[in-house]
């Protein structure tokens, strides 16, 4: 073999070997560039030497070789700001920081029905590993608002006062505003059991850990759990896990909606979600703007809420109820005010009614459903307005009536409101184990108002005519 042939053969072999190495390198992807931990203050870790986008995961190796999972939440210059997803122990200066390859995806699918998972998607119910194979983005996907189907169908929630006075449409997003101890969880449980929905997704975000087991066993029960998915990120979870819990519950609801299902999404609570975002934002140096809440909090709220609602044509719907904790019964709280602006209505629970033994303690005057004209008949709206008018007249004159300063006959409408008050309170009151359908709620409202009108006509007929003046 000549020298030229040997050189040509060697060159060919070298090119084949290089191509083989190149294909192997493509299979393994780009090499991971590790960094080191330089600073830890409060909940925030600071790392240098590695690059990762916002939302990517990084593992920090502690002093005993275990890995602490973190997520990139910000950066400044060459430094990355990391937030741990669990409790941090054993970290030392210059600990290794390793960007991981997996992204923030959520396991979804019918295999999740009947399961209770945490903010990371890990099972909490000791029923074995999740068998779901489908994945969805944690951040969800944007839907063109002009592509959404309109909300024009009423939804039966099984609560008489809501069905009759604040009708809710399938695909509507409602807020449940309440202080502590006024029956918020009880009302939420009633709607969980009695609302007509194919799938129920519950997000227990930032609440007491004790309530998770109570909600699953006592409110949902075995029968309700079969068509439900519960995502629990209680108060002792990291702020990042509380945010992920809310977003994961929404992603699961989106998956079932895209499968053509009518989904009921219950989020308890939107306030804890906002507080978790505040903790993260303040930890990485974002300045507070409104009563300690940084601007990113008010940007996050609509990003989460707007993912619910009706989908595109031929898809299902997500009817969402978000509880909003009103601290100290202050309805001017920044989160409560922001939630009212982005939701399709709100139901307010009254501490005064709860203390008087009226459950559910729904404040008729302060509550509203913005889609009532689209989903009900003009006759139903007229009945609702008449009930609310008499209820409001009584509340406005309650103090005068209570102390006996009002004299009967001074104002016909006040007289009528006083006579109707016991029936109106009974109409609002409902046992937690009782379900009242939409049609039954409307018929009982008609019966209450017609009975009052019949009584007025009867009194008018039995009233003797006024005596004339003698000549």
Short mmCIF file of C-alpha atoms in Angstrom, two decimals:
data_model
loop_
_atom_site.label_atom_id
_atom_site.label_comp_id
_atom_site.label_asym_id
_atom_site.label_seq_id
_atom_site.Cartn_x
_atom_site.Cartn_y
_atom_site.Cartn_z
CA UNK A 1 0.00 0.00 0.00
CA UNK A 2 1.39 3.36 -0.98
CA UNK A 3 1.95 6.20 1.42
CA UNK A 4 -0.88 8.22 -0.09
CA UNK A 5 -3.30 5.30 0.37
CA UNK A 6 -2.25 4.92 4.02
CA UNK A 7 -2.79 8.62 4.66
CA UNK A 8 -6.19 8.52 2.96
CA UNK A 9 -7.24 5.45 5.02
CA UNK A 10 -6.08 7.04 8.28
CA UNK A 11 -7.97 10.22 7.42
CA UNK A 12 -11.11 8.22 6.64
CA UNK A 13 -10.87 6.25 9.91
CA UNK A 14 -10.31 9.45 11.84
CA UNK A 15 -13.40 11.07 10.29
CA UNK A 16 -15.52 8.00 11.11
CA UNK A 17 -14.30 8.04 14.73
CA UNK A 18 -14.93 11.78 14.99
CA UNK A 19 -18.47 11.37 13.67
CA UNK A 20 -19.11 8.59 16.20
CA UNK A 21 -17.88 10.76 19.05
CA UNK A 22 -19.99 13.66 17.80
CA UNK A 23 -23.15 11.57 17.73
CA UNK A 24 -22.44 10.33 21.26
CA UNK A 25 -21.92 13.90 22.45
CA UNK A 26 -25.27 14.94 20.96
CA UNK A 27 -26.97 12.15 22.81
CA UNK A 28 -25.62 13.36 26.14
CA UNK A 29 -26.24 17.04 25.38
CA UNK A 30 -24.18 19.98 26.47
CA UNK A 31 -21.91 19.51 29.47
CA UNK A 32 -23.24 20.80 32.77
CA UNK A 33 -21.23 23.70 34.17
CA UNK A 34 -21.32 23.59 37.95
CA UNK A 35 -21.10 26.60 40.24
CA UNK A 36 -20.50 27.25 43.92
CA UNK A 37 -22.64 28.61 46.73
CA UNK A 38 -21.37 32.00 47.87
CA UNK A 39 -24.12 33.41 50.10
CA UNK A 40 -27.20 32.39 52.04
CA UNK A 41 -29.44 34.94 53.74
CA UNK A 42 -32.85 33.90 55.02
CA UNK A 43 -34.54 31.89 52.29
CA UNK A 44 -32.27 33.06 49.48
CA UNK A 45 -29.20 31.24 48.17
CA UNK A 46 -26.68 32.96 45.91
CA UNK A 47 -24.51 31.01 43.48
CA UNK A 48 -21.81 31.94 40.95
CA UNK A 49 -20.06 30.03 38.19
CA UNK A 50 -23.14 28.40 36.62
CA UNK A 51 -25.79 29.56 34.21
CA UNK A 52 -29.48 28.62 34.31
CA UNK A 53 -32.68 30.39 33.18
CA UNK A 54 -35.42 31.65 35.50
CA UNK A 55 -37.52 28.71 36.68
CA UNK A 56 -34.76 26.12 36.14
CA UNK A 57 -33.87 23.65 38.87
CA UNK A 58 -30.47 23.43 40.57
CA UNK A 59 -29.21 20.93 43.13
CA UNK A 60 -27.00 22.18 45.95
CA UNK A 61 -24.81 19.47 47.54
CA UNK A 62 -24.68 19.83 51.33
CA UNK A 63 -21.95 18.80 53.74
CA UNK A 64 -23.06 15.14 53.94
CA UNK A 65 -23.46 14.68 50.21
CA UNK A 66 -27.25 15.03 50.03
CA UNK A 67 -28.77 17.30 47.40
CA UNK A 68 -31.04 20.23 48.24
CA UNK A 69 -33.38 21.05 45.35
CA UNK A 70 -33.69 24.74 44.49
CA UNK A 71 -35.19 26.87 41.75
CA UNK A 72 -33.75 29.94 40.04
CA UNK A 73 -35.91 32.93 41.00
CA UNK A 74 -33.64 35.81 39.98
CA UNK A 75 -30.15 36.94 39.06
CA UNK A 76 -27.83 39.93 39.34
CA UNK A 77 -24.67 40.15 37.26
CA UNK A 78 -22.97 36.75 37.43
CA UNK A 79 -24.92 35.66 40.51
CA UNK A 80 -27.99 33.45 40.50
CA UNK A 81 -30.63 33.73 43.24
CA UNK A 82 -31.98 30.33 44.26
CA UNK A 83 -34.94 29.43 46.43
CA UNK A 84 -35.05 26.00 48.12
CA UNK A 85 -38.14 23.83 47.61
CA UNK A 86 -37.79 22.19 51.04
CA UNK A 87 -36.04 22.64 54.38
CA UNK A 88 -32.38 23.60 54.11
CA UNK A 89 -29.81 21.80 56.27
CA UNK A 90 -26.08 21.21 56.14
CA UNK A 91 -25.15 23.79 53.51
CA UNK A 92 -21.63 25.21 53.69
CA UNK A 93 -19.78 27.98 51.78
CA UNK A 94 -18.57 26.95 48.31
CA UNK A 95 -20.98 24.00 48.15
CA UNK A 96 -21.46 22.61 44.65
CA UNK A 97 -24.40 23.99 42.67
CA UNK A 98 -25.45 21.68 39.82
CA UNK A 99 -28.02 22.79 37.24
CA UNK A 100 -30.34 19.88 36.47
CA UNK A 101 -31.79 19.02 33.06
CA UNK A 102 -35.45 18.52 33.98
CA UNK A 103 -37.84 21.45 33.67
CA UNK A 104 -40.92 22.52 35.59
CA UNK A 105 -43.42 20.07 34.13
CA UNK A 106 -46.45 18.60 35.86
CA UNK A 107 -47.65 15.00 35.65
CA UNK A 108 -51.26 14.96 34.44
CA UNK A 109 -53.78 12.35 33.41
CA UNK A 110 -56.74 10.32 34.67
CA UNK A 111 -54.31 8.38 36.90
CA UNK A 112 -54.33 11.38 39.26
CA UNK A 113 -58.01 10.96 40.15
CA UNK A 114 -58.43 9.91 43.76
CA UNK A 115 -54.90 10.99 44.67
CA UNK A 116 -53.47 13.56 47.09
CA UNK A 117 -50.17 15.10 46.00
CA UNK A 118 -47.86 17.86 47.24
CA UNK A 119 -46.53 20.95 45.49
CA UNK A 120 -43.83 18.90 43.75
CA UNK A 121 -46.31 16.33 42.46
CA UNK A 122 -45.25 13.63 44.92
CA UNK A 123 -48.00 11.44 46.43
CA UNK A 124 -49.01 12.09 50.04
CA UNK A 125 -51.69 9.39 50.33
CA UNK A 126 -49.47 6.28 50.57
CA UNK A 127 -51.22 4.73 47.57
CA UNK A 128 -48.04 4.04 45.68
CA UNK A 129 -46.24 6.00 42.94
CA UNK A 130 -48.12 8.00 40.35
CA UNK A 131 -48.57 6.16 37.05
CA UNK A 132 -49.35 9.25 35.00
CA UNK A 133 -47.34 9.57 31.78
CA UNK A 134 -48.63 12.81 30.33
CA UNK A 135 -46.97 16.10 31.21
CA UNK A 136 -48.10 19.72 31.12
CA UNK A 137 -46.24 22.98 31.64
CA UNK A 138 -46.39 24.36 35.17
CA UNK A 139 -46.89 27.86 33.78
CA UNK A 140 -49.76 26.76 31.54
CA UNK A 141 -50.38 28.15 28.08
CA UNK A 142 -51.98 31.39 27.00
CA UNK A 143 -55.40 31.29 25.33
CA UNK A 144 -56.53 33.96 22.93
CA UNK A 145 -59.42 35.69 24.76
CA UNK A 146 -61.39 35.84 21.51
CA UNK A 147 -61.13 32.06 21.18
CA UNK A 148 -62.79 31.31 24.51
CA UNK A 149 -66.38 30.11 24.39
CA UNK A 150 -68.81 32.51 26.12
CA UNK A 151 -70.27 31.78 29.54
CA UNK A 152 -74.00 31.28 28.97
CA UNK A 153 -74.93 28.20 31.02
CA UNK A 154 -75.83 28.28 34.70
CA UNK A 155 -74.05 26.00 37.16
CA UNK A 156 -75.86 24.32 40.05
CA UNK A 157 -73.70 24.59 43.20
CA UNK A 158 -76.30 23.12 45.57
CA UNK A 159 -76.42 26.23 47.81
CA UNK A 160 -79.83 27.92 47.77
CA UNK A 161 -78.70 31.51 48.40
CA UNK A 162 -76.05 31.34 45.68
CA UNK A 163 -78.24 29.60 43.11
CA UNK A 164 -81.12 32.03 43.60
CA UNK A 165 -79.42 35.36 44.34
CA UNK A 166 -75.94 35.10 42.75
CA UNK A 167 -76.26 32.62 39.86
CA UNK A 168 -72.92 31.28 38.70
CA UNK A 169 -72.15 30.31 35.11
CA UNK A 170 -70.13 27.31 34.00
CA UNK A 171 -66.63 28.65 33.47
CA UNK A 172 -66.99 31.61 35.85
CA UNK A 173 -64.27 32.60 38.34
CA UNK A 174 -65.61 33.59 41.75
CA UNK A 175 -64.02 34.83 44.94
CA UNK A 176 -65.07 33.69 48.41
CA UNK A 177 -64.14 36.52 50.79
CA UNK A 178 -64.12 35.76 54.49
CA UNK A 179 -62.33 36.41 57.74
CA UNK A 180 -61.24 33.61 60.02
CA UNK A 181 -63.91 31.46 61.66
CA UNK A 182 -66.98 32.51 59.65
CA UNK A 183 -67.65 29.23 57.83
CA UNK A 184 -65.48 29.57 54.73
CA UNK A 185 -64.35 25.94 54.79
CA UNK A 186 -67.90 24.69 55.42
CA UNK A 187 -69.29 26.58 52.40
CA UNK A 188 -66.38 25.42 50.27
CA UNK A 189 -67.11 21.83 51.30
CA UNK A 190 -70.79 22.18 50.40
CA UNK A 191 -69.91 23.41 46.91
CA UNK A 192 -67.37 20.60 46.56
CA UNK A 193 -69.98 17.94 47.26
CA UNK A 194 -72.99 19.42 45.48
CA UNK A 195 -71.65 21.22 42.38
CA UNK A 196 -72.32 19.46 39.08
CA UNK A 197 -68.83 18.79 37.67
CA UNK A 198 -67.03 15.94 35.92
CA UNK A 199 -63.75 16.56 37.76
CA UNK A 200 -62.94 18.38 41.00
CA UNK A 201 -59.44 19.79 41.54
CA UNK A 202 -58.69 21.14 45.02
CA UNK A 203 -55.67 23.27 45.87
CA UNK A 204 -55.07 23.59 49.62
CA UNK A 205 -52.44 26.31 49.63
CA UNK A 206 -50.84 27.66 52.80
CA UNK A 207 -53.57 26.46 55.14
CA UNK A 208 -53.18 24.38 58.30
CA UNK A 209 -51.87 20.87 57.72
CA UNK A 210 -54.65 19.48 59.92
CA UNK A 211 -57.24 20.71 57.43
CA UNK A 212 -55.81 18.61 54.59
CA UNK A 213 -56.82 15.30 56.18
CA UNK A 214 -60.15 16.72 57.35
CA UNK A 215 -60.97 17.97 53.87
CA UNK A 216 -60.09 14.66 52.22
CA UNK A 217 -61.83 12.39 54.72
CA UNK A 218 -64.81 14.43 55.96
CA UNK A 219 -65.66 16.84 53.14
CA UNK A 220 -64.73 14.87 50.03
CA UNK A 221 -65.11 11.36 51.44
CA UNK A 222 -64.42 8.19 49.49
CA UNK A 223 -67.15 8.84 46.95
CA UNK A 224 -66.11 12.42 46.22
CA UNK A 225 -62.43 11.55 46.06
CA UNK A 226 -62.97 9.21 43.11
CA UNK A 227 -63.46 12.17 40.76
CA UNK A 228 -61.12 14.57 42.56
CA UNK A 229 -57.44 15.51 42.66
CA UNK A 230 -56.12 17.23 45.79
CA UNK A 231 -52.92 19.29 45.71
CA UNK A 232 -51.76 20.15 49.24
CA UNK A 233 -49.03 22.67 50.06
CA UNK A 234 -49.72 23.51 53.73
CA UNK A 235 -48.38 26.43 55.74
CA UNK A 236 -45.13 24.71 56.70
CA UNK A 237 -44.17 24.24 53.03
CA UNK A 238 -41.63 26.59 51.48
CA UNK A 239 -43.07 29.66 49.73
CA UNK A 240 -41.91 28.21 46.40
CA UNK A 241 -43.91 25.01 47.03
CA UNK A 242 -47.01 27.02 47.90
CA UNK A 243 -46.76 28.84 44.58
CA UNK A 244 -46.08 25.60 42.73
CA UNK A 245 -49.05 23.96 44.46
CA UNK A 246 -51.45 26.61 43.16
CA UNK A 247 -49.96 26.50 39.67
CA UNK A 248 -49.94 22.69 39.63
CA UNK A 249 -53.62 22.49 40.59
CA UNK A 250 -54.40 24.90 37.75
CA UNK A 251 -52.31 22.88 35.26
CA UNK A 252 -54.17 19.69 36.21
CA UNK A 253 -57.51 21.48 35.78
CA UNK A 254 -56.36 22.77 32.38
CA UNK A 255 -55.50 19.25 31.24
CA UNK A 256 -58.96 17.91 32.05
CA UNK A 257 -60.60 20.97 30.46
CA UNK A 258 -58.69 20.29 27.26
CA UNK A 259 -60.08 16.74 27.37
CA UNK A 260 -63.60 18.20 27.19
CA UNK A 261 -64.41 17.87 30.91
CA UNK A 262 -66.27 20.37 33.06
CA UNK A 263 -63.89 21.01 35.95
CA UNK A 264 -64.53 22.58 39.35
CA UNK A 265 -61.33 24.20 40.68
CA UNK A 266 -61.27 25.15 44.37
CA UNK A 267 -58.29 27.19 45.59
CA UNK A 268 -57.93 27.73 49.33
CA UNK A 269 -56.51 30.29 49.45
CA UNK A 270 -55.51 32.96 46.96
CA UNK A 271 -54.23 35.09 49.84
CA UNK A 272 -51.63 32.49 50.85
CA UNK A 273 -50.48 32.27 47.23
CA UNK A 274 -49.94 36.05 47.20
CA UNK A 275 -48.14 35.95 50.55
CA UNK A 276 -45.79 33.24 49.25
CA UNK A 277 -44.90 35.41 46.25
CA UNK A 278 -44.34 38.33 48.60
CA UNK A 279 -41.88 36.28 50.68
CA UNK A 280 -39.89 35.33 47.59
CA UNK A 281 -39.91 38.83 46.09
CA UNK A 282 -38.77 40.50 49.30
CA UNK A 283 -36.09 37.85 49.83
CA UNK A 284 -34.43 38.62 46.47
CA UNK A 285 -34.57 42.37 47.05
CA UNK A 286 -37.73 43.56 45.29
CA UNK A 287 -38.97 46.73 47.01
CA UNK A 288 -42.41 46.68 48.66
CA UNK A 289 -45.07 48.87 47.07
CA UNK A 290 -48.51 48.50 48.70
CA UNK A 291 -48.67 47.59 52.39
CA UNK A 292 -45.59 45.41 52.09
CA UNK A 293 -46.60 43.71 48.82
CA UNK A 294 -44.11 44.10 45.93
CA UNK A 295 -45.43 44.77 42.40
CA UNK A 296 -44.73 41.19 41.26
CA UNK A 297 -47.51 39.94 43.57
CA UNK A 298 -50.14 41.91 41.68
CA UNK A 299 -48.72 40.65 38.38
CA UNK A 300 -48.85 37.02 39.54
CA UNK A 301 -52.51 37.06 40.60
CA UNK A 302 -54.06 37.62 37.14
CA UNK A 303 -51.53 35.23 35.59
CA UNK A 304 -52.93 32.48 37.81
CA UNK A 305 -56.62 33.41 37.70
CA UNK A 306 -56.82 34.01 33.93
CA UNK A 307 -55.83 30.39 33.29
CA UNK A 308 -59.26 29.27 34.56
CA UNK A 309 -62.51 29.75 32.68
CA UNK A 310 -63.89 28.31 29.46
CA UNK A 311 -61.52 26.88 26.90
CA UNK A 312 -61.58 27.06 23.15
CA UNK A 313 -64.29 25.51 21.00
CA UNK A 314 -64.91 21.78 21.62
CA UNK A 315 -63.10 21.90 24.98
CA UNK A 316 -64.52 21.90 28.48
CA UNK A 317 -64.58 24.51 31.22
CA UNK A 318 -62.96 25.39 34.54
CA UNK A 319 -65.31 26.94 37.07
CA UNK A 320 -63.05 28.30 39.81
CA UNK A 321 -63.67 29.38 43.39
CA UNK A 322 -60.79 31.22 45.06
CA UNK A 323 -61.00 31.91 48.76
CA UNK A 324 -59.60 35.25 49.89
CA UNK A 325 -58.73 35.63 53.57
CA UNK A 326 -59.77 39.08 54.73
CA UNK A 327 -57.37 39.87 57.57
CA UNK A 328 -59.20 41.47 60.47
CA UNK A 329 -62.34 41.68 58.29
CA UNK A 330 -60.64 44.51 56.38
CA UNK A 331 -62.12 44.34 52.88
CA UNK A 332 -59.76 47.13 51.75
CA UNK A 333 -56.82 44.72 52.07
CA UNK A 334 -54.62 44.99 48.92
CA UNK A 335 -55.05 41.34 47.96
CA UNK A 336 -58.82 41.44 48.49
CA UNK A 337 -59.06 44.60 46.44
CA UNK A 338 -56.94 43.18 43.61
CA UNK A 339 -58.89 39.90 43.61
CA UNK A 340 -62.23 41.70 43.31
CA UNK A 341 -60.94 43.49 40.23
CA UNK A 342 -59.86 40.35 38.34
CA UNK A 343 -62.61 37.89 39.33
CA UNK A 344 -66.08 37.53 37.83
CA UNK A 345 -67.84 38.11 41.12
CA UNK A 346 -67.45 37.64 44.84
CA UNK A 347 -69.34 36.09 47.72
CA UNK A 348 -68.68 37.79 51.06
CA UNK A 349 -69.21 36.02 54.36
CA UNK A 350 -70.36 38.14 57.30
CA UNK A 351 -69.02 37.65 60.81
CA UNK A 352 -72.18 39.22 62.24
CA UNK A 353 -74.37 36.61 60.51
CA UNK A 354 -72.05 33.80 61.62
CA UNK A 355 -72.21 34.98 65.23
CA UNK A 356 -76.01 35.03 65.01
CA UNK A 357 -76.01 31.36 63.90
CA UNK A 358 -76.84 31.92 60.23
CA UNK A 359 -74.88 29.51 58.01
CA UNK A 360 -73.80 29.93 55.31
CA UNK A 361 -73.18 33.49 56.54
CA UNK A 362 -73.49 35.13 53.11
CA UNK A 363 -73.64 38.93 53.13
CA UNK A 364 -76.37 39.58 50.56
CA UNK A 365 -75.58 43.29 50.16
CA UNK A 366 -71.82 42.89 49.62
CA UNK A 367 -71.93 39.86 47.29
CA UNK A 368 -72.39 39.93 43.53
CA UNK A 369 -72.16 37.74 40.44
CA UNK A 370 -71.18 39.78 37.39
CA UNK A 371 -72.53 37.26 34.89
CA UNK A 372 -76.10 37.12 36.19
CA UNK A 373 -77.59 38.90 33.11
CA UNK A 374 -75.92 36.41 30.73
CA UNK A 375 -77.07 33.22 32.42
CA UNK A 376 -80.51 33.97 33.86
CA UNK A 377 -83.87 35.21 32.61
CA UNK A 378 -85.10 38.79 33.14
CA UNK A 379 -87.83 37.38 35.43
CA UNK A 380 -85.22 35.72 37.67
CA UNK A 381 -83.18 38.93 37.79
CA UNK A 382 -86.27 40.89 38.79
CA UNK A 383 -86.95 38.49 41.67
CA UNK A 384 -83.34 38.69 42.81
CA UNK A 385 -83.38 42.50 42.79
CA UNK A 386 -86.64 42.57 44.77
CA UNK A 387 -85.24 40.22 47.43
CA UNK A 388 -82.02 42.23 47.71
CA UNK A 389 -83.95 45.53 47.96
CA UNK A 390 -86.08 44.35 50.89
CA UNK A 391 -83.08 42.78 52.59
CA UNK A 392 -81.07 46.00 52.19
CA UNK A 393 -83.96 48.19 53.45
CA UNK A 394 -84.14 46.14 56.64
CA UNK A 395 -80.37 46.26 57.21
CA UNK A 396 -80.27 50.02 56.71
CA UNK A 397 -83.01 50.54 59.33
CA UNK A 398 -81.98 47.69 61.61
CA UNK A 399 -80.83 49.90 64.49
CA UNK A 400 -84.02 52.00 64.46
CA UNK A 401 -86.16 48.87 64.41
CA UNK A 402 -84.16 47.18 67.18
CA UNK A 403 -84.48 50.06 69.66
CA UNK A 404 -88.15 50.64 68.82
CA UNK A 405 -87.58 54.07 67.28
CA UNK A 406 -89.41 53.11 64.10
CA UNK A 407 -93.18 53.31 64.19
CA UNK A 408 -95.05 50.81 62.03
CA UNK A 409 -96.91 52.49 59.19
CA UNK A 410 -94.37 55.26 58.69
CA UNK A 411 -92.98 53.68 55.51
CA UNK A 412 -94.74 50.87 53.60
CA UNK A 413 -91.47 49.43 52.24
CA UNK A 414 -89.87 49.28 55.68
CA UNK A 415 -93.03 47.60 57.03
CA UNK A 416 -92.79 45.05 54.25
CA UNK A 417 -89.08 44.46 54.88
CA UNK A 418 -89.72 43.90 58.60
CA UNK A 419 -92.43 41.31 57.86
CA UNK A 420 -90.20 39.53 55.33
CA UNK A 421 -87.05 39.48 57.47
CA UNK A 422 -87.61 36.10 59.21
CA UNK A 423 -88.41 34.43 55.89
CA UNK A 424 -85.36 36.02 54.22
CA UNK A 425 -83.04 34.77 56.96
CA UNK A 426 -84.52 31.27 56.68
CA UNK A 427 -83.98 31.44 52.93
CA UNK A 428 -80.27 32.16 53.40
CA UNK A 429 -79.83 29.53 56.11
CA UNK A 430 -79.09 25.99 54.89
CA UNK A 431 -77.87 22.83 56.57
CA UNK A 432 -74.40 21.76 55.42
CA UNK A 433 -75.66 18.25 54.62
CA UNK A 434 -78.53 19.52 52.50
CA UNK A 435 -78.39 20.23 48.76
CA UNK A 436 -80.87 22.56 47.04
CA UNK A 437 -80.93 22.41 43.25
CA UNK A 438 -80.95 25.45 40.98
CA UNK A 439 -84.62 25.01 40.01
CA UNK A 440 -85.68 24.39 43.61
CA UNK A 441 -83.78 27.50 44.75
CA UNK A 442 -85.51 29.67 42.16
CA UNK A 443 -88.95 28.20 42.97
CA UNK A 444 -88.47 28.83 46.69
CA UNK A 445 -87.49 32.43 45.93
CA UNK A 446 -90.66 32.87 43.85
CA UNK A 447 -92.77 31.31 46.60
CA UNK A 448 -91.29 33.61 49.26
CA UNK A 449 -91.97 36.78 47.27
CA UNK A 450 -95.43 35.70 46.06
CA UNK A 451 -96.48 34.75 49.59
CA UNK A 452 -95.44 38.21 50.77
CA UNK A 453 -97.43 39.91 47.98
CA UNK A 454 -100.52 37.79 48.75
CA UNK A 455 -100.31 38.81 52.41
CA UNK A 456 -100.08 42.47 51.44
CA UNK A 457 -103.15 42.19 49.19
CA UNK A 458 -105.06 40.39 51.96
CA UNK A 459 -104.21 43.11 54.49
CA UNK A 460 -105.22 45.82 52.01
CA UNK A 461 -108.62 44.18 51.47
CA UNK A 462 -109.25 43.77 55.21
CA UNK A 463 -108.29 47.34 56.09
CA UNK A 464 -111.46 49.37 56.88
CA UNK A 465 -111.97 52.52 54.82
CA UNK A 466 -111.03 55.81 56.43
CA UNK A 467 -113.93 57.67 58.03
CA UNK A 468 -115.13 60.72 56.13
CA UNK A 469 -115.52 64.22 57.61
CA UNK A 470 -118.92 64.97 59.15
CA UNK A 471 -121.00 67.89 57.76
#
